[in-house]
mmCIF file of C-alpha atoms in Angstrom:
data_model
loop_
_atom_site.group_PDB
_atom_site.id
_atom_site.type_symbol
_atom_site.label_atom_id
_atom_site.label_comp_id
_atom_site.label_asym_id
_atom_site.label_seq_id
_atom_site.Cartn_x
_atom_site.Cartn_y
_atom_site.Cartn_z
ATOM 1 C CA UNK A 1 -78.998 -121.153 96.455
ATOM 2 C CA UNK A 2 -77.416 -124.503 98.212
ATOM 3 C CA UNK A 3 -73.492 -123.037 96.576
ATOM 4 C CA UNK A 4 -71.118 -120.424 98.864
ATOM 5 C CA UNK A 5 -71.445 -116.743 97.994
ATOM 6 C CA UNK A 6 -68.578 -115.485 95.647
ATOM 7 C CA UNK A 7 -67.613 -115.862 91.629
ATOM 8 C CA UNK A 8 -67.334 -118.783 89.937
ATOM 9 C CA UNK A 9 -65.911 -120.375 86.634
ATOM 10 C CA UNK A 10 -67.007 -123.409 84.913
ATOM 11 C CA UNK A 11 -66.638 -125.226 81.652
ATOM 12 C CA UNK A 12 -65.783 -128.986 80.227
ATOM 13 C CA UNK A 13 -63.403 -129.707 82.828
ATOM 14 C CA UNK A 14 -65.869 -129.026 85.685
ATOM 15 C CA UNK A 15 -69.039 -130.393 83.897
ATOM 16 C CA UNK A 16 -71.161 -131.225 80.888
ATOM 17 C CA UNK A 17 -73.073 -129.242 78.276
ATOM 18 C CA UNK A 18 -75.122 -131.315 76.396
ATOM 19 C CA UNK A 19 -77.793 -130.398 73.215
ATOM 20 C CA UNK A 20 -80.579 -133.296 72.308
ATOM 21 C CA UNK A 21 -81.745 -133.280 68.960
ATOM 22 C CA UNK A 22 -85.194 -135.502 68.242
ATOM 23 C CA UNK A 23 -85.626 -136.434 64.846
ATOM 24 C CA UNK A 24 -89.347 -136.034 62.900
ATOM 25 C CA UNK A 25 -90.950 -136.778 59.283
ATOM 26 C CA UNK A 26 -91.883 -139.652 57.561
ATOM 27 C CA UNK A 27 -88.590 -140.485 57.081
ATOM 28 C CA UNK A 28 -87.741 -140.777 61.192
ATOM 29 C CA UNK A 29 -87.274 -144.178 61.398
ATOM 30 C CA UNK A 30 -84.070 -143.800 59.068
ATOM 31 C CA UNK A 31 -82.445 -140.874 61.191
ATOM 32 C CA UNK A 32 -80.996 -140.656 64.533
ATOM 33 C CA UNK A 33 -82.085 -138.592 67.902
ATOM 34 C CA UNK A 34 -78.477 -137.218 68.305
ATOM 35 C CA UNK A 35 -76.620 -135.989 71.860
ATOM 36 C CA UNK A 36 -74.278 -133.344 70.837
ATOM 37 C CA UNK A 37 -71.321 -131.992 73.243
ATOM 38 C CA UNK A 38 -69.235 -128.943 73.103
ATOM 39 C CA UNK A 39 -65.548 -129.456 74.282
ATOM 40 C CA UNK A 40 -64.598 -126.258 74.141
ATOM 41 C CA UNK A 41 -66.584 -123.944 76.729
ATOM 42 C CA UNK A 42 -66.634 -121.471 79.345
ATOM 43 C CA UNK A 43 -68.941 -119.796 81.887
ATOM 44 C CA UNK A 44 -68.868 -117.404 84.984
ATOM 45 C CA UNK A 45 -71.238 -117.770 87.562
ATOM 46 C CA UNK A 46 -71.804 -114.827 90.539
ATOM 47 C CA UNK A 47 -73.584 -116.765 93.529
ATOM 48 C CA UNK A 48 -75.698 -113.860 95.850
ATOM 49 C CA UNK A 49 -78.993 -113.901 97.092
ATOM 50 C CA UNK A 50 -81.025 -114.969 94.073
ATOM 51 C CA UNK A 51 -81.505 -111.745 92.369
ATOM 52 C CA UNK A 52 -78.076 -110.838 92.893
ATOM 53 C CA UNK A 53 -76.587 -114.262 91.071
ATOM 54 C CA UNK A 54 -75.882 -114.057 87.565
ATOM 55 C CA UNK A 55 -74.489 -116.112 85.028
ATOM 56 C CA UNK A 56 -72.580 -115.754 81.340
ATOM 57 C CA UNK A 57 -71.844 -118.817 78.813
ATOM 58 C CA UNK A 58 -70.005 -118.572 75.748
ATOM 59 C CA UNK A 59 -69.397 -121.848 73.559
ATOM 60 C CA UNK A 60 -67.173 -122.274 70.689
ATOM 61 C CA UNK A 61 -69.363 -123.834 68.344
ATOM 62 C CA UNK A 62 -66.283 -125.443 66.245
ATOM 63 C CA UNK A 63 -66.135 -127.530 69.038
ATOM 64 C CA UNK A 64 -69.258 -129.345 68.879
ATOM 65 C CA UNK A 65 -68.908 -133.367 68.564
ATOM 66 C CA UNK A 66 -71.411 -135.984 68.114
ATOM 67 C CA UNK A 67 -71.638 -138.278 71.461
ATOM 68 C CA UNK A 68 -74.339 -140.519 70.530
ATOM 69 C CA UNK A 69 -76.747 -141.093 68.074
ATOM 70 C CA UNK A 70 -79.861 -143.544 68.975
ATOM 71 C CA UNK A 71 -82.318 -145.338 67.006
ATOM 72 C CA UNK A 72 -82.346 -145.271 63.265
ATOM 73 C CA UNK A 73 -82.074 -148.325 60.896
ATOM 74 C CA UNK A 74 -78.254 -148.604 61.065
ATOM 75 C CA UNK A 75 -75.891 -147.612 64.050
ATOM 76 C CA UNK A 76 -74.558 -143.991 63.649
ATOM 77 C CA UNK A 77 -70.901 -144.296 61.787
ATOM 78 C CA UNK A 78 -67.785 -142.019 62.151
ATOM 79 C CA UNK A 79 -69.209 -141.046 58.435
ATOM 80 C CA UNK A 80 -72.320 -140.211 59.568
ATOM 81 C CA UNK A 81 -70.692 -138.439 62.271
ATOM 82 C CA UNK A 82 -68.651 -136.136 60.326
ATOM 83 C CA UNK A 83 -71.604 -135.400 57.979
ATOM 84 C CA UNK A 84 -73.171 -134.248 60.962
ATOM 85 C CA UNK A 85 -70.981 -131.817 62.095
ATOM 86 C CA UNK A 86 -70.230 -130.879 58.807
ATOM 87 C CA UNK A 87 -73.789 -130.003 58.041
ATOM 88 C CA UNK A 88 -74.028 -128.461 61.869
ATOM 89 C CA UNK A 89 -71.281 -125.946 61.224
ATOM 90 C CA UNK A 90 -71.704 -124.724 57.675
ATOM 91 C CA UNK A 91 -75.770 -125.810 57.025
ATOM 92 C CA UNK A 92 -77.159 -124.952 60.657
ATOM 93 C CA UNK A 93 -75.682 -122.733 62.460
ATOM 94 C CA UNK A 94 -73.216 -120.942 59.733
ATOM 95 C CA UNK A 95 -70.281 -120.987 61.706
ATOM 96 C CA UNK A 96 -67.576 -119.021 59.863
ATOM 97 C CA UNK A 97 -70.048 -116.026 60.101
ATOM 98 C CA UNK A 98 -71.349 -116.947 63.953
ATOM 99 C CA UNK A 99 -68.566 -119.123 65.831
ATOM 100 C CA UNK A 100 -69.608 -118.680 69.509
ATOM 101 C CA UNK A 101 -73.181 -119.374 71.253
ATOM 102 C CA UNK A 102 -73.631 -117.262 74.055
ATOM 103 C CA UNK A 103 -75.866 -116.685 76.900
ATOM 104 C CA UNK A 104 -76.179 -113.997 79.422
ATOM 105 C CA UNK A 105 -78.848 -113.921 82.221
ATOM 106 C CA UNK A 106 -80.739 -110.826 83.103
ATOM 107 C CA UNK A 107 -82.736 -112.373 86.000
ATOM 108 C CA UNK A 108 -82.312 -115.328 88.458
ATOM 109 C CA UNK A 109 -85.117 -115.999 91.317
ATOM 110 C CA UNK A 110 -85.677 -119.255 93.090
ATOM 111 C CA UNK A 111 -84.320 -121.574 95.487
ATOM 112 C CA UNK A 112 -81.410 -124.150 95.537
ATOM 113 C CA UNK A 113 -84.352 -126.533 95.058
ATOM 114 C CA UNK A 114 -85.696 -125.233 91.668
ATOM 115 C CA UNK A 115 -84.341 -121.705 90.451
ATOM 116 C CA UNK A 116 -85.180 -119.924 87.157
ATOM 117 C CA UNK A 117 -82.620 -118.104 84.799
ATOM 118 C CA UNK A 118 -83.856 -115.745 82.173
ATOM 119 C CA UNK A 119 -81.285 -114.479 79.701
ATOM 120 C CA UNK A 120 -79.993 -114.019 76.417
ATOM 121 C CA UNK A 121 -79.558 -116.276 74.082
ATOM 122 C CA UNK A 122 -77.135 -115.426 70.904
ATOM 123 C CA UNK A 123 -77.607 -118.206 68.727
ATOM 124 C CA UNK A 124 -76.635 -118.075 64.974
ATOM 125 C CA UNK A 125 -76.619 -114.349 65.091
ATOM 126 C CA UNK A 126 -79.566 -113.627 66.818
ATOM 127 C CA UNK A 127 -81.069 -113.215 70.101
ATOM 128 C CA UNK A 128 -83.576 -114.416 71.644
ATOM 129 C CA UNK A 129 -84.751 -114.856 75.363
ATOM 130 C CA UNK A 130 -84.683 -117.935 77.378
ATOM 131 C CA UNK A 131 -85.699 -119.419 80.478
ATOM 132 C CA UNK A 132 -83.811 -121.879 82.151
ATOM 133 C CA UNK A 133 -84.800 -124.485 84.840
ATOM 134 C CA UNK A 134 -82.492 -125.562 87.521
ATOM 135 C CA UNK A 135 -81.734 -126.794 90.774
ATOM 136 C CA UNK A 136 -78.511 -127.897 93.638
ATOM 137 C CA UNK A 137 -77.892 -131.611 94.249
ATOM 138 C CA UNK A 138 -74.784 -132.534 95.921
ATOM 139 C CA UNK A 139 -73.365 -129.483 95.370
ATOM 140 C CA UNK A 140 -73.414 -129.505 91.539
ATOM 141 C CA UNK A 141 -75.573 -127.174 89.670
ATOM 142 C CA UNK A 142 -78.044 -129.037 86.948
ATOM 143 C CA UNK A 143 -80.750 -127.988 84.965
ATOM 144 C CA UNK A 144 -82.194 -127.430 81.281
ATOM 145 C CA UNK A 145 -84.251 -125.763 78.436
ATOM 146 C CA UNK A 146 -85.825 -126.213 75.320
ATOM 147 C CA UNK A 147 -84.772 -124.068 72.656
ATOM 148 C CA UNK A 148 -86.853 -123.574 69.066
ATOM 149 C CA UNK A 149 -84.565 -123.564 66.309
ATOM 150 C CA UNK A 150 -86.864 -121.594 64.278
ATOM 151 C CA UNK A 151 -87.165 -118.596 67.142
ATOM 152 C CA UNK A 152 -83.570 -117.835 65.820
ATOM 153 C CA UNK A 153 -84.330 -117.866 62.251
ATOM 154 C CA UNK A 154 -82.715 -121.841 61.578
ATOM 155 C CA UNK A 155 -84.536 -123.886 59.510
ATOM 156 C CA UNK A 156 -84.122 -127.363 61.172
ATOM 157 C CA UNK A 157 -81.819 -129.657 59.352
ATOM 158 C CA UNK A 158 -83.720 -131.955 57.004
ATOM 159 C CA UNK A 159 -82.750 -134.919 54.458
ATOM 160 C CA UNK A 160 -84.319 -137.478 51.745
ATOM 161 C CA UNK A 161 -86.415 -134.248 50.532
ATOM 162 C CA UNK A 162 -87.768 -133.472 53.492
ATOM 163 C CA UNK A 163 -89.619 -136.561 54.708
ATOM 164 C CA UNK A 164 -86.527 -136.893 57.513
ATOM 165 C CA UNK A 165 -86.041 -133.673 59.049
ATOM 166 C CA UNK A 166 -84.672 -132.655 62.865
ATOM 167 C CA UNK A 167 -87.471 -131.386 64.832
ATOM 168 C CA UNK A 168 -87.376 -127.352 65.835
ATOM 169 C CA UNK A 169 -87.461 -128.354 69.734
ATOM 170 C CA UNK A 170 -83.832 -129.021 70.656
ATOM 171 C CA UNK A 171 -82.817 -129.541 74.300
ATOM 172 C CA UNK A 172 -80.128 -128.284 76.298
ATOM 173 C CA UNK A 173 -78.590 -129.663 79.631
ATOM 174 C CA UNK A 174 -76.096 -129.247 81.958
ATOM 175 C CA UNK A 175 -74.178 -130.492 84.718
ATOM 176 C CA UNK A 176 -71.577 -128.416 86.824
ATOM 177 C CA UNK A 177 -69.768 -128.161 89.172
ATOM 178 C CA UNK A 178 -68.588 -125.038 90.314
ATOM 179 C CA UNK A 179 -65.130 -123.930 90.690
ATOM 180 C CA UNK A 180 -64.251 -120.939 92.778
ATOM 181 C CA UNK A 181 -62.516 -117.852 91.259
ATOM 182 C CA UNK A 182 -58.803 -117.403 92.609
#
């Protein structure tokens, strides 16, 4: 697939994990599309011929921080930040009951070019299967999916009675590079 053979680890120090959040309703013009980050993640990756690779993500969902929030009728504040992950935490994705996202492949196929991982997604205490597009450049791994809130059982995060609401299609991408196992 483009990387060396052999085990690897990854997490923030050797890339980026980012979530995209689009915002929906009549009230949209008010909100913000949001790019969330954890800071506090860790992966394994096994490199083999494609069905031999395999991959494992766990993220500690405490750890979550707004990066940026675009559009809207005022610029995102540090208050509006903190309400944010507030209402992420204890609204969304409950996490005192469910503190880690994790992921799991069961099947990679593909090329370095443009490979496919299916796995398992625990989100919120459920799991559901994903499919995740990616490719090689410059020796960095990158790729991403779309995940449905509501496949998981979350009811998309919604204000001003409803009329601003987050839309169910969040996206998910990442950037890594890959750091061989000792």
């Amino acid at each position: 697939m483009g990387i060396q053979p052999g085990t690897y680890t990854m997490g923030p120090e050797s890339g980026r994990l980012l979530i995209r959040t689009t915002r929906a309703g009549l009230g949209a013009k008010a909100g913000h599309d949001l790019t969330l980050e954890p800071t506090r993640w860790h992966g394994e990756a096994t490199v083999a011929d494609p069905a031999g690779s395999s991959v494992a993500v766990e993220v500690d969902v405490e750890s979550i921080e707004v990066k940026e929030g675009t559009g809207g009728i005022k610029p995102l504040s540090d208050s509006d930040r903190r309400d944010i992950v507030r209402n992420l935490r204890d609204k969304v994705l409950n996490t005192r009951e469910h503190p880690t996202i994790t992921f799991r492949s069961s099947r990679v196929d593909g090329t370095a070019e443009s490979f496919h991982v299916e796995g398992d997604l625990t989100l919120a205490g459920a799991t559901r299967t994903v499919t995740v597009e990616g490719r090689v450049v410059e020796g960095r791994v990158r790729g991403s999916t779309t995940i449905v809130q509501s496949r998981w059982g979350i009811r998309p995060y919604s204000a001003l009675f409803g009329t601003l609401r987050l839309s169910d299609e969040v996206g998910v991408e990442f950037d890594v590079g890959l750091t061989p196992d000792a």
